[in-house]
Amino acid sequence: MNLLIQQTVNGLTLGSIYCLVALGLTLIYGIMEVPNFAHGHLYMVGGYVTFFMMTLYGLNYWVSAIISGIVLAVLGVLLERLVFNPMRNSPSSNKFIAAVGAMMFLEASARVLWGSDFRSIPAIYDNVVVMGGVRLTEQRLIIIAGAVILMVALYVFIKHTMIGSTIEAMAQNRDGASLVGIDVNRVAMLTFAVASILASAAASLAGPIFLVYPGMGSLIIMKAFVIIVIGGMGSIPGAVLGSFILGLTESLGATYLSSNYKDVVAFAILVLILSIKPSGLFAKGAR
Amino acid sequence: MLDGMKKSNAKLIAYGVLSVVAIAFPFISPNRYYLTVVTLGFIYAIAVYGLNLIVGYLGQLSLAQAGFFGLGAYVSGLLSLKLHLSFWISLPMAAVVTTLVALLVGLISFRTRGHYFVIFTLCIGVIINLVIEKWDDLTGGVRGLIGIPRPTSIGPIDFISLESQYYLVLLFLSLTIFVMSRIASSLVGRTFKSIHNSEELAATLGINVMRNKLLAFGIAAFFTGIAGALFAGYIRFIGPDISNPHLTFELLLFLLIGGQATIAGPLVGTLIATGLTESLQFMQEYRMVVFGALLIIIVKFFPGGLVGAAMKLKTKIEKRMNKANKSEDALSKGENHAAKNRGFN
């Protein structure tokens, strides 16, 4: 029983990380119909920035995470301006290829700049908390709490601020939003900034438990794609739900089925779902 | 009429020159290293031709190709290593297995469209990659398969020397190009293109879209499987890395550099990109930085690749020359007219 609870908490931790990455991906997709393949690599850069802020400059964990968020917001906007904005009228497969190019570029740059070593963000919250017979490190609780806080913040930002609601307006109806005077370019940049901040937050939170290395974005971006396909591309509640479904399935699957094949689970779920329902579980009118 | 004959003659001559160069290459190549690089390039080119059929002609971005490449390599490698089958049995088996898997994948994946299709095929590629990596008992896991036998000799012809392996790969490449150019100029190829342009329109014209997509996907996987088997027999060591989606992205890069939906594109792109890679060895690490940026620039500014750009340039020059000819004609006609007029006066 304890094992089950333990693994459920681990699943929630994993789901929280996935969630922050997938939310950004689905936001960008909702606004620009761009499958941002490079998003996982923004997550990777975020991890590195936090790592270097802490180890090179000796900054506090939280300060480092905030700096990392700011750096990533700038990087996200740059990506939008340099790669996706010029491609906005291209066929969708070309956008995909451009995103792949951006991904290769970021990963290779990280290798050149920082080497291929695995690094770990110094853990400062590695005390073990015992709750009802279940042992947890503080960091796992921080990950879950951090993800929940960011999700609520995102919700408030989109639903209750003027500037945030332009994102939702644009996602719902591009022409309509332009018609009432919303600047398409500004919303696109804003969305990339917000999504990149979420990715960097995910990396900062996950860094002390998982490792930081140039290829760390590859697997998570594919899982994030699986999640947003499950949840319906462009849907925010779908992304949250999908993340936790995937996180829990992986962690319980690893315990009770086979830890060797745990990464296959995500992709097998996707294949299964698309086989039965080619447009995803919660597709919103898309085919 | 005459023009057409001239054109086909020019094409024949071009093909002739190219084949002579290709056949003579082992003798003119200054060192054996180039030969190795070109042979490997030819193997990748076969896989890129497969990708070209799907991406260039059919217009569906499939990201499962490295998975199929790995599948072909492992099927062939395992059959010849563990069951001691002849290369000439394991190669066709690799092609058949890869095709069957692709048809199965296609049956499901072609029910999805657009981004869903891309993501779906990517996931298939990842699954194949992960299964190869994790199925330790069969595939050797991350250690890979070591000591795969060379292609079995046929009668007096063996494939021990580098030159003979080069010719073996060249033979398969020529066959691939021949089949692909036949497909491109046939009704089937035009059907693929019509699906590329508009699935709805194609369906309205009575084209069975699903069946044609499956056909293209199957043919592409067939050649990708062959490329994989050739790779296994040539390199003789394979690891799970060859089925990694990164290889798909590289194949895609080769295709885009050369030019999609052209017959020369895959070969041109692959040779140039692998050549560049080899000459950029000293900056190995920066290679992907350059290629990543290159991919974005190509897809934005030269979606037709090198061959596409060359063809555009050619039609532009031809147009200009035609115009010049016509204006000259008009000029001389005008003069005649003027002369006549003068005569009348």
XYZ file of C-alpha atoms in Angstrom:
632
model
C 0.000 0.000 0.000
C 2.827 2.344 0.924
C 4.481 1.544 -2.370
C 1.328 2.508 -4.194
C 1.129 5.871 -2.420
C 4.835 6.436 -2.921
C 4.559 5.769 -6.631
C 1.444 7.902 -6.896
C 3.342 10.838 -5.442
C 6.215 10.149 -7.830
C 3.697 10.083 -10.648
C 2.312 13.435 -9.540
C 5.848 14.858 -9.481
C 6.494 13.621 -12.974
C 3.083 14.847 -14.105
C 3.805 18.317 -12.705
C 6.983 18.625 -14.757
C 5.246 17.345 -17.883
C 2.398 19.714 -17.217
C 4.519 22.864 -17.185
C 6.193 21.883 -20.448
C 2.998 20.708 -22.129
C 1.099 23.862 -21.116
C 3.583 26.024 -22.984
C 3.461 23.769 -26.007
C -0.313 23.782 -26.122
C -0.476 27.582 -25.615
C 1.824 28.119 -28.580
C -0.085 25.632 -30.675
C -3.378 27.253 -29.774
C -2.211 30.697 -30.862
C -0.036 30.006 -33.853
C -0.748 26.444 -34.926
C 2.989 25.897 -34.635
C 4.144 22.547 -33.290
C 7.113 24.002 -31.459
C 9.575 21.181 -31.602
C 12.231 23.290 -29.925
C 10.169 23.701 -26.765
C 11.894 20.837 -24.954
C 15.194 22.481 -25.700
C 14.032 25.736 -24.174
C 13.403 23.601 -21.089
C 16.982 22.354 -21.388
C 18.449 25.875 -21.661
C 16.354 26.894 -18.658
C 17.923 24.101 -16.633
C 21.417 25.208 -17.625
C 20.813 28.859 -16.788
C 19.581 27.944 -13.311
C 22.509 25.575 -12.850
C 25.115 28.182 -13.804
C 23.476 30.939 -11.784
C 23.755 28.739 -8.718
C 27.192 27.222 -9.260
C 29.080 30.049 -10.982
C 27.543 33.040 -9.282
C 26.526 31.340 -6.086
C 23.033 32.734 -6.233
C 20.101 31.491 -4.242
C 17.995 28.711 -5.823
C 14.897 30.853 -6.182
C 16.758 33.887 -7.507
C 18.464 31.661 -10.059
C 15.128 30.238 -11.128
C 13.707 33.730 -11.637
C 16.734 34.863 -13.655
C 16.421 31.709 -15.718
C 12.773 32.570 -16.384
C 13.712 36.055 -17.605
C 16.516 34.764 -19.846
C 14.199 32.148 -21.308
C 11.439 34.669 -21.946
C 13.889 36.640 -24.070
C 15.045 33.493 -25.841
C 11.446 32.478 -26.526
C 10.629 35.855 -28.041
C 13.785 35.664 -30.167
C 12.739 32.231 -31.403
C 9.336 33.553 -32.346
C 10.777 36.585 -34.162
C 13.603 34.803 -35.974
C 12.066 31.459 -36.827
C 8.312 31.218 -36.489
C 7.183 34.712 -37.386
C 8.902 34.645 -40.801
C 7.372 31.199 -41.405
C 3.793 32.093 -40.542
C 2.500 31.809 -44.103
C 4.408 28.632 -44.949
C 2.803 25.192 -45.238
C 2.488 23.475 -41.883
C 5.056 20.779 -42.615
C 7.631 23.507 -43.306
C 6.939 25.037 -39.902
C 7.549 21.650 -38.390
C 10.857 21.336 -40.207
C 11.902 24.839 -39.145
C 11.140 23.872 -35.558
C 13.280 20.770 -35.959
C 16.070 23.015 -37.240
C 15.738 25.253 -34.180
C 15.874 22.169 -31.985
C 19.074 20.874 -33.606
C 20.580 24.327 -33.299
C 19.820 24.657 -29.590
C 21.004 21.170 -28.687
C 24.233 21.504 -30.662
C 24.876 24.954 -29.221
C 24.450 23.579 -25.708
C 26.942 20.814 -26.481
C 29.450 23.296 -27.856
C 29.053 25.775 -25.024
C 28.626 23.518 -22.050
C 29.798 20.044 -23.103
C 27.870 16.786 -22.971
C 28.346 16.104 -19.256
C 25.445 15.337 -16.998
C 25.074 17.968 -14.326
C 22.810 18.271 -11.354
C 21.390 21.449 -9.887
C 22.577 21.460 -6.233
C 19.795 20.179 -4.040
C 19.009 22.371 -1.095
C 15.729 20.789 -0.123
C 16.784 17.181 0.175
C 15.414 16.531 3.626
C 13.124 13.571 3.835
C 9.602 14.147 4.999
C 7.689 11.220 6.414
C 3.947 11.442 6.002
C 1.811 8.493 7.025
C 4.583 6.018 6.453
C 5.507 7.478 3.061
C 8.959 8.967 2.688
C 9.330 11.931 0.369
C 12.072 14.425 -0.317
C 11.084 18.027 0.104
C 12.049 18.746 -3.479
C 9.270 16.485 -4.770
C 6.729 18.379 -2.717
C 8.178 21.661 -3.981
C 7.809 20.451 -7.566
C 4.156 19.599 -7.078
C 3.413 22.804 -5.155
C 5.366 24.909 -7.658
C 3.485 23.426 -10.588
C 0.125 24.010 -8.928
C 1.006 27.626 -8.093
C 2.166 28.287 -11.658
C -0.973 26.688 -13.064
C -3.170 28.877 -10.905
C -1.096 31.908 -11.848
C -1.474 31.073 -15.526
C -5.219 30.667 -15.066
C -5.537 34.016 -13.331
C -3.314 35.654 -15.940
C -5.373 34.390 -18.853
C -8.826 34.756 -17.344
C -8.504 37.869 -15.207
C -5.997 40.222 -16.782
C -6.535 42.248 -19.910
C -3.217 41.366 -21.456
C -3.605 37.677 -20.664
C -7.072 37.468 -22.075
C -5.750 38.568 -25.466
C -4.066 35.158 -25.606
C -7.345 33.387 -25.074
C -9.111 35.637 -27.545
C -6.504 34.900 -30.181
C -6.730 31.165 -29.561
C -10.487 31.223 -29.907
C -10.733 33.293 -33.037
C -7.795 34.829 -34.808
C -9.750 37.063 -37.174
C -12.167 38.164 -34.503
C -9.313 39.082 -32.192
C -7.632 41.149 -34.894
C -10.940 42.802 -35.614
C -11.293 44.127 -32.078
C -7.777 45.555 -32.257
C -5.592 42.880 -30.717
C -2.091 42.983 -32.130
C -1.299 39.522 -33.523
C 2.445 40.018 -33.286
C 2.371 41.129 -29.689
C 0.237 38.200 -28.624
C 2.528 35.784 -30.433
C 5.572 37.170 -28.627
C 3.747 37.216 -25.328
C 2.705 33.605 -25.748
C 6.235 32.494 -26.518
C 7.511 34.408 -23.498
C 4.948 32.842 -21.152
C 5.508 29.360 -22.558
C 9.281 29.696 -22.218
C 8.976 30.880 -18.622
C 6.874 27.816 -17.829
C 9.474 25.563 -19.470
C 12.315 27.148 -17.532
C 10.343 26.844 -14.288
C 9.841 23.150 -15.026
C 13.574 22.697 -15.547
C 14.492 24.655 -12.418
C 12.098 22.588 -10.337
C 13.160 19.266 -11.858
C 16.887 20.024 -11.949
C 17.783 18.858 -8.443
C 16.105 15.461 -9.002
C 16.614 14.760 -12.675
C 19.812 15.747 -14.419
C 20.718 18.636 -16.685
C 22.316 17.709 -20.037
C 22.057 18.854 -23.681
C 19.753 16.010 -24.746
C 17.351 16.346 -21.810
C 14.771 18.109 -23.950
C 14.403 15.409 -26.604
C 12.409 12.877 -24.672
C 10.302 15.357 -22.723
C 9.237 17.245 -25.829
C 8.004 14.038 -27.415
C 6.114 13.182 -24.262
C 4.682 16.699 -24.207
C 3.457 16.155 -27.751
C 1.860 12.904 -26.670
C 0.173 14.789 -23.852
C -1.248 17.550 -25.968
C -2.449 15.062 -28.560
C -4.200 13.145 -25.779
C -5.639 16.350 -24.387
C -6.495 17.913 -27.722
C -3.973 20.236 -29.316
C -4.447 23.771 -28.063
C -6.561 22.807 -25.052
C -5.268 23.946 -21.659
C -7.385 21.705 -19.383
C -6.579 18.829 -21.721
C -2.855 19.410 -21.290
C -3.141 19.404 -17.488
C -5.217 16.243 -17.466
C -3.004 14.518 -20.026
C 0.150 15.328 -18.062
C -1.070 13.736 -14.875
C -2.480 10.730 -16.722
C 0.905 10.190 -18.330
C 2.927 10.855 -15.166
C 0.859 8.417 -13.125
C 0.787 5.741 -15.825
C 4.541 5.905 -16.224
C 5.381 5.745 -12.574
C 2.842 3.032 -11.754
C 3.707 1.175 -14.950
C 7.388 1.234 -14.041
C 6.614 -0.277 -10.639
C 4.053 -2.868 -11.530
C 4.892 -3.761 -15.145
C 8.442 -3.156 -16.292
C 10.815 -0.350 -15.483
C 12.759 -1.123 -18.627
C 9.891 -0.212 -20.911
C 8.495 2.723 -18.923
C 9.352 5.248 -21.629
C 7.566 3.154 -24.234
C 4.323 3.481 -22.256
C 3.767 7.109 -23.257
C 4.096 6.400 -26.937
C 2.085 3.220 -26.742
C -0.751 5.181 -25.116
C -0.665 7.679 -27.949
C -0.701 4.981 -30.624
C -3.593 3.299 -28.866
C -5.600 6.503 -28.566
C -5.018 7.647 -32.119
C -5.869 4.179 -33.394
C -9.272 4.394 -31.776
C -9.847 8.115 -32.180
C -7.689 9.691 -34.900
C -8.365 13.245 -33.724
C -7.313 12.839 -30.085
C -9.436 12.462 -26.986
C -10.634 16.012 -26.489
C -10.141 17.505 -29.933
C -11.889 20.817 -30.264
C -13.406 20.660 -33.695
C -10.056 19.880 -35.291
C -9.594 16.884 -37.483
C 9.149 17.843 -81.442
C 12.773 18.456 -82.343
C 13.183 20.346 -79.087
C 11.886 17.379 -77.130
C 14.356 15.043 -78.801
C 17.203 17.436 -78.116
C 16.170 17.565 -74.497
C 15.986 13.800 -74.073
C 19.344 13.477 -75.830
C 20.866 15.963 -73.434
C 19.394 13.995 -70.554
C 20.799 10.735 -71.892
C 24.232 12.289 -72.225
C 24.020 13.643 -68.682
C 23.044 10.206 -67.352
C 25.846 8.627 -69.381
C 28.473 10.996 -67.997
C 27.178 10.512 -64.472
C 27.297 6.719 -64.701
C 30.812 6.804 -66.123
C 31.919 9.022 -63.244
C 30.161 6.780 -60.726
C 31.738 3.623 -62.173
C 35.174 5.156 -62.487
C 35.101 6.740 -59.041
C 37.079 4.025 -57.192
C 39.893 4.506 -59.707
C 39.953 8.297 -59.691
C 39.301 8.773 -55.996
C 42.579 10.029 -54.468
C 42.280 7.926 -51.338
C 40.264 5.107 -49.849
C 38.738 7.376 -47.246
C 36.673 9.216 -49.860
C 35.448 5.887 -51.142
C 34.194 4.939 -47.680
C 32.432 8.262 -47.294
C 30.760 8.087 -50.701
C 29.635 4.493 -50.162
C 28.021 5.471 -46.883
C 26.490 8.506 -48.595
C 24.968 6.241 -51.258
C 23.407 4.050 -48.571
C 21.823 7.055 -46.886
C 20.736 8.355 -50.300
C 18.641 5.217 -50.816
C 16.797 5.970 -47.577
C 16.432 9.621 -48.602
C 14.795 8.494 -51.862
C 12.235 6.695 -49.732
C 11.655 9.828 -47.670
C 11.363 11.853 -50.866
C 8.474 9.699 -52.043
C 6.547 10.379 -48.829
C 7.495 13.984 -48.150
C 8.204 15.308 -51.639
C 5.630 13.527 -53.770
C 2.892 12.484 -51.366
C 3.306 15.550 -49.146
C 3.094 13.728 -45.806
C 5.843 14.455 -43.291
C 6.694 11.032 -41.911
C 9.211 11.049 -39.071
C 9.336 7.270 -38.649
C 11.960 6.732 -41.333
C 14.955 6.217 -39.028
C 12.877 3.602 -37.234
C 12.400 1.754 -40.517
C 16.086 2.134 -41.322
C 16.994 0.626 -37.961
C 14.416 -2.106 -38.397
C 15.899 -3.093 -41.761
C 19.415 -3.060 -40.347
C 18.523 -5.136 -37.293
C 16.411 -7.682 -39.191
C 19.188 -8.221 -41.696
C 21.902 -8.148 -39.046
C 20.118 -10.597 -36.744
C 19.270 -13.011 -39.545
C 22.824 -13.170 -40.816
C 24.466 -13.074 -37.396
C 22.270 -15.412 -35.382
C 20.703 -17.638 -38.039
C 23.730 -17.496 -40.362
C 21.513 -16.777 -43.333
C 23.027 -15.522 -46.552
C 23.004 -11.752 -47.079
C 20.950 -12.375 -50.192
C 18.175 -13.834 -48.065
C 18.454 -11.467 -45.120
C 18.392 -8.332 -47.285
C 15.064 -9.100 -48.982
C 13.700 -10.316 -45.645
C 14.680 -6.978 -44.084
C 12.907 -5.120 -46.899
C 9.783 -7.276 -46.581
C 9.561 -7.034 -42.782
C 10.074 -3.268 -42.890
C 7.396 -2.914 -45.556
C 4.914 -5.017 -43.604
C 5.498 -3.032 -40.422
C 5.153 0.202 -42.400
C 1.866 -0.943 -43.943
C 0.536 -1.752 -40.490
C 1.673 1.633 -39.197
C 0.270 3.326 -42.281
C -3.153 1.749 -41.801
C -3.468 3.552 -38.486
C -1.397 6.664 -39.091
C -3.111 7.695 -42.320
C -6.389 7.964 -40.469
C -4.848 11.014 -38.825
C -3.932 14.193 -40.624
C -1.606 17.161 -40.521
C 0.262 17.587 -37.266
C -1.319 14.495 -35.802
C 0.214 12.418 -38.566
C 3.663 13.933 -38.004
C 3.520 13.346 -34.256
C 2.113 9.864 -34.700
C 4.887 8.778 -37.057
C 7.466 10.376 -34.774
C 6.114 8.279 -31.906
C 6.349 5.150 -34.040
C 9.983 6.000 -34.709
C 10.622 6.495 -30.998
C 8.890 3.221 -30.121
C 11.016 1.272 -32.613
C 14.111 2.993 -31.235
C 13.207 2.245 -27.612
C 12.295 -1.365 -28.309
C 15.590 -1.954 -30.107
C 17.434 -0.365 -27.197
C 15.583 -2.181 -24.428
C 15.131 -5.660 -25.942
C 18.499 -6.734 -24.615
C 18.186 -10.486 -25.223
C 17.553 -10.087 -28.915
C 19.248 -6.880 -29.995
C 22.089 -6.635 -27.503
C 20.626 -3.391 -26.161
C 22.932 -0.405 -26.118
C 25.920 -2.625 -26.930
C 24.411 -3.311 -30.345
C 25.250 -6.100 -32.774
C 28.919 -6.652 -33.415
C 30.561 -8.636 -36.208
C 27.750 -8.838 -38.724
C 29.037 -10.906 -41.667
C 29.880 -9.212 -44.956
C 27.525 -9.640 -47.899
C 27.841 -13.265 -49.038
C 29.803 -13.723 -52.238
C 27.967 -14.764 -55.385
C 30.027 -17.341 -57.294
C 33.364 -15.723 -58.102
C 32.264 -12.232 -56.968
C 33.010 -11.492 -53.352
C 32.432 -8.334 -51.359
C 35.581 -8.157 -49.293
C 37.325 -5.220 -50.923
C 36.095 -1.676 -50.496
C 35.698 -1.306 -54.247
C 33.401 -4.314 -54.576
C 31.243 -3.030 -51.738
C 31.099 0.343 -53.409
C 29.816 -1.272 -56.609
C 27.302 -3.326 -54.673
C 25.846 -0.212 -53.059
C 26.016 1.655 -56.365
C 23.971 -1.104 -57.976
C 21.248 -0.789 -55.355
C 21.308 2.992 -55.603
C 20.929 2.864 -59.392
C 18.014 0.465 -59.051
C 16.412 2.798 -56.502
C 16.830 5.843 -58.730
C 15.487 3.906 -61.723
C 12.388 2.744 -59.847
C 11.810 6.193 -58.345
C 12.077 7.981 -61.681
C 9.665 5.468 -63.222
C 7.229 6.065 -60.370
C 7.594 9.840 -60.666
C 6.728 9.857 -64.360
C 3.966 7.271 -64.096
C 0.290 7.646 -63.327
C 1.004 6.480 -59.784
C 3.487 9.301 -59.252
C 1.052 11.855 -60.597
C -1.602 10.403 -58.317
C 0.718 10.957 -55.346
C 1.268 14.541 -56.466
C -2.462 15.139 -56.808
C -2.917 13.930 -53.233
C -0.152 16.333 -52.230
C -2.001 19.216 -53.861
C -5.414 18.459 -52.446
C -6.688 15.300 -50.849
C -10.285 16.382 -51.287
C -9.843 17.079 -54.976
C -8.038 13.784 -55.498
C -10.833 11.913 -53.747
C -13.423 13.716 -55.872
C -11.593 12.581 -58.993
C -12.100 9.006 -57.858
C -8.643 8.420 -56.435
C -8.520 6.065 -53.486
C -6.483 8.324 -51.221
C -5.914 5.806 -48.448
C -4.716 3.067 -50.771
C -2.316 5.382 -52.591
C -0.908 6.746 -49.365
C -0.318 3.217 -48.146
C 1.335 2.340 -51.439
C 3.756 5.267 -51.186
C 4.462 4.543 -47.530
C 5.107 0.870 -48.282
C 7.440 1.571 -51.212
C 9.342 4.141 -49.162
C 9.752 1.722 -46.271
C 10.860 -1.026 -48.676
C 13.789 1.065 -49.875
C 14.541 2.347 -46.381
C 14.698 -1.276 -45.211
C 17.119 -2.119 -48.029
C 19.266 0.854 -47.053
C 19.289 -0.390 -43.469
C 20.321 -3.900 -44.524
C 23.103 -2.492 -46.725
C 24.273 -0.384 -43.796
C 24.413 -3.459 -41.552
C 26.419 -5.408 -44.130
C 28.748 -2.511 -44.838
C 29.500 -1.098 -41.366
C 29.102 -4.543 -39.731
C 28.352 -2.990 -36.390
C 24.969 -1.529 -35.521
C 23.695 0.116 -32.364
C 20.261 1.447 -31.398
C 21.437 4.915 -32.425
C 20.753 4.214 -36.092
C 17.023 4.127 -35.355
C 17.087 7.363 -33.345
C 14.789 10.156 -34.593
C 17.950 12.232 -34.976
C 18.747 10.182 -38.063
C 15.301 10.989 -39.455
C 16.056 14.670 -39.016
C 19.374 14.258 -40.793
C 17.755 12.412 -43.696
C 15.213 15.219 -43.862
C 18.045 17.739 -43.984
C 19.712 15.822 -46.850
C 16.430 15.816 -48.738
C 15.789 19.510 -48.228
C 19.305 20.533 -49.234
C 18.998 18.563 -52.459
C 15.413 19.406 -53.235
C 12.218 17.514 -52.512
C 9.994 16.094 -55.248
C 12.907 15.912 -57.677
C 14.753 12.828 -58.877
C 18.249 14.259 -58.527
C 17.577 16.010 -55.205
C 18.087 13.154 -52.723
C 21.418 12.102 -54.229
C 22.716 15.663 -54.628
C 21.647 16.640 -51.116
C 23.040 13.534 -49.449
C 26.409 13.730 -51.194
C 26.820 17.438 -50.509
C 25.729 17.171 -46.885
C 27.852 14.112 -46.093
C 30.772 15.675 -47.980
C 30.400 18.845 -45.947
C 30.167 16.820 -42.765
C 33.407 15.046 -43.540
C 35.251 18.225 -44.497
C 33.913 19.896 -41.364
C 35.304 17.102 -39.187
C 37.613 19.525 -37.432
C 34.579 21.397 -36.218
C 32.528 18.282 -35.522
C 30.758 19.931 -32.614
C 29.658 22.962 -34.573
C 28.318 20.833 -37.411
C 24.801 20.547 -36.048
C 24.776 24.227 -35.077
C 25.380 25.037 -38.741
C 22.959 22.387 -40.011
C 20.189 23.440 -37.646
C 20.385 27.025 -38.825
C 20.733 25.833 -42.420
C 17.538 23.803 -42.141
C 15.573 26.888 -41.098
C 17.071 29.018 -43.871
C 16.430 26.394 -46.545
C 12.861 25.770 -45.562
C 12.175 29.501 -45.460
C 14.005 30.752 -48.536
C 14.708 27.725 -50.742
C 11.957 25.197 -50.142
C 12.908 23.587 -53.467
C 16.489 22.932 -52.363
C 19.516 23.086 -54.649
C 17.914 21.162 -57.509
C 14.751 23.216 -57.228
C 16.750 26.451 -57.317
C 18.772 25.204 -60.317
C 15.593 24.297 -62.180
C 14.092 27.698 -61.470
C 17.236 29.385 -62.735
C 17.168 27.244 -65.877
C 13.566 28.104 -66.759
C 14.335 31.759 -66.116
C 17.293 31.697 -68.518
C 15.300 29.775 -71.092
C 12.485 32.268 -70.878
C 14.865 35.149 -71.308
C 16.554 33.464 -74.269
C 13.194 32.737 -75.859
C 12.229 36.340 -75.389
C 15.515 37.495 -76.923
C 15.007 35.174 -79.893
C 11.492 36.373 -80.402
C 12.446 40.027 -80.261
C 15.227 39.373 -82.746
C 12.716 37.665 -85.025
C 10.359 40.570 -84.626
C 13.156 42.992 -85.386
C 14.210 41.250 -88.586
C 10.575 40.934 -89.642
C 10.117 44.637 -89.019
C 13.146 45.417 -91.148
C 11.848 43.288 -93.970
C 8.577 45.063 -93.718
C 10.299 48.403 -93.797
C 12.351 47.339 -96.805
C 9.212 46.258 -98.616
C 7.578 49.516 -97.820
C 10.554 51.367 -99.139
C 10.425 49.298 -102.276
C 6.861 50.274 -102.837
C 7.630 53.877 -102.516
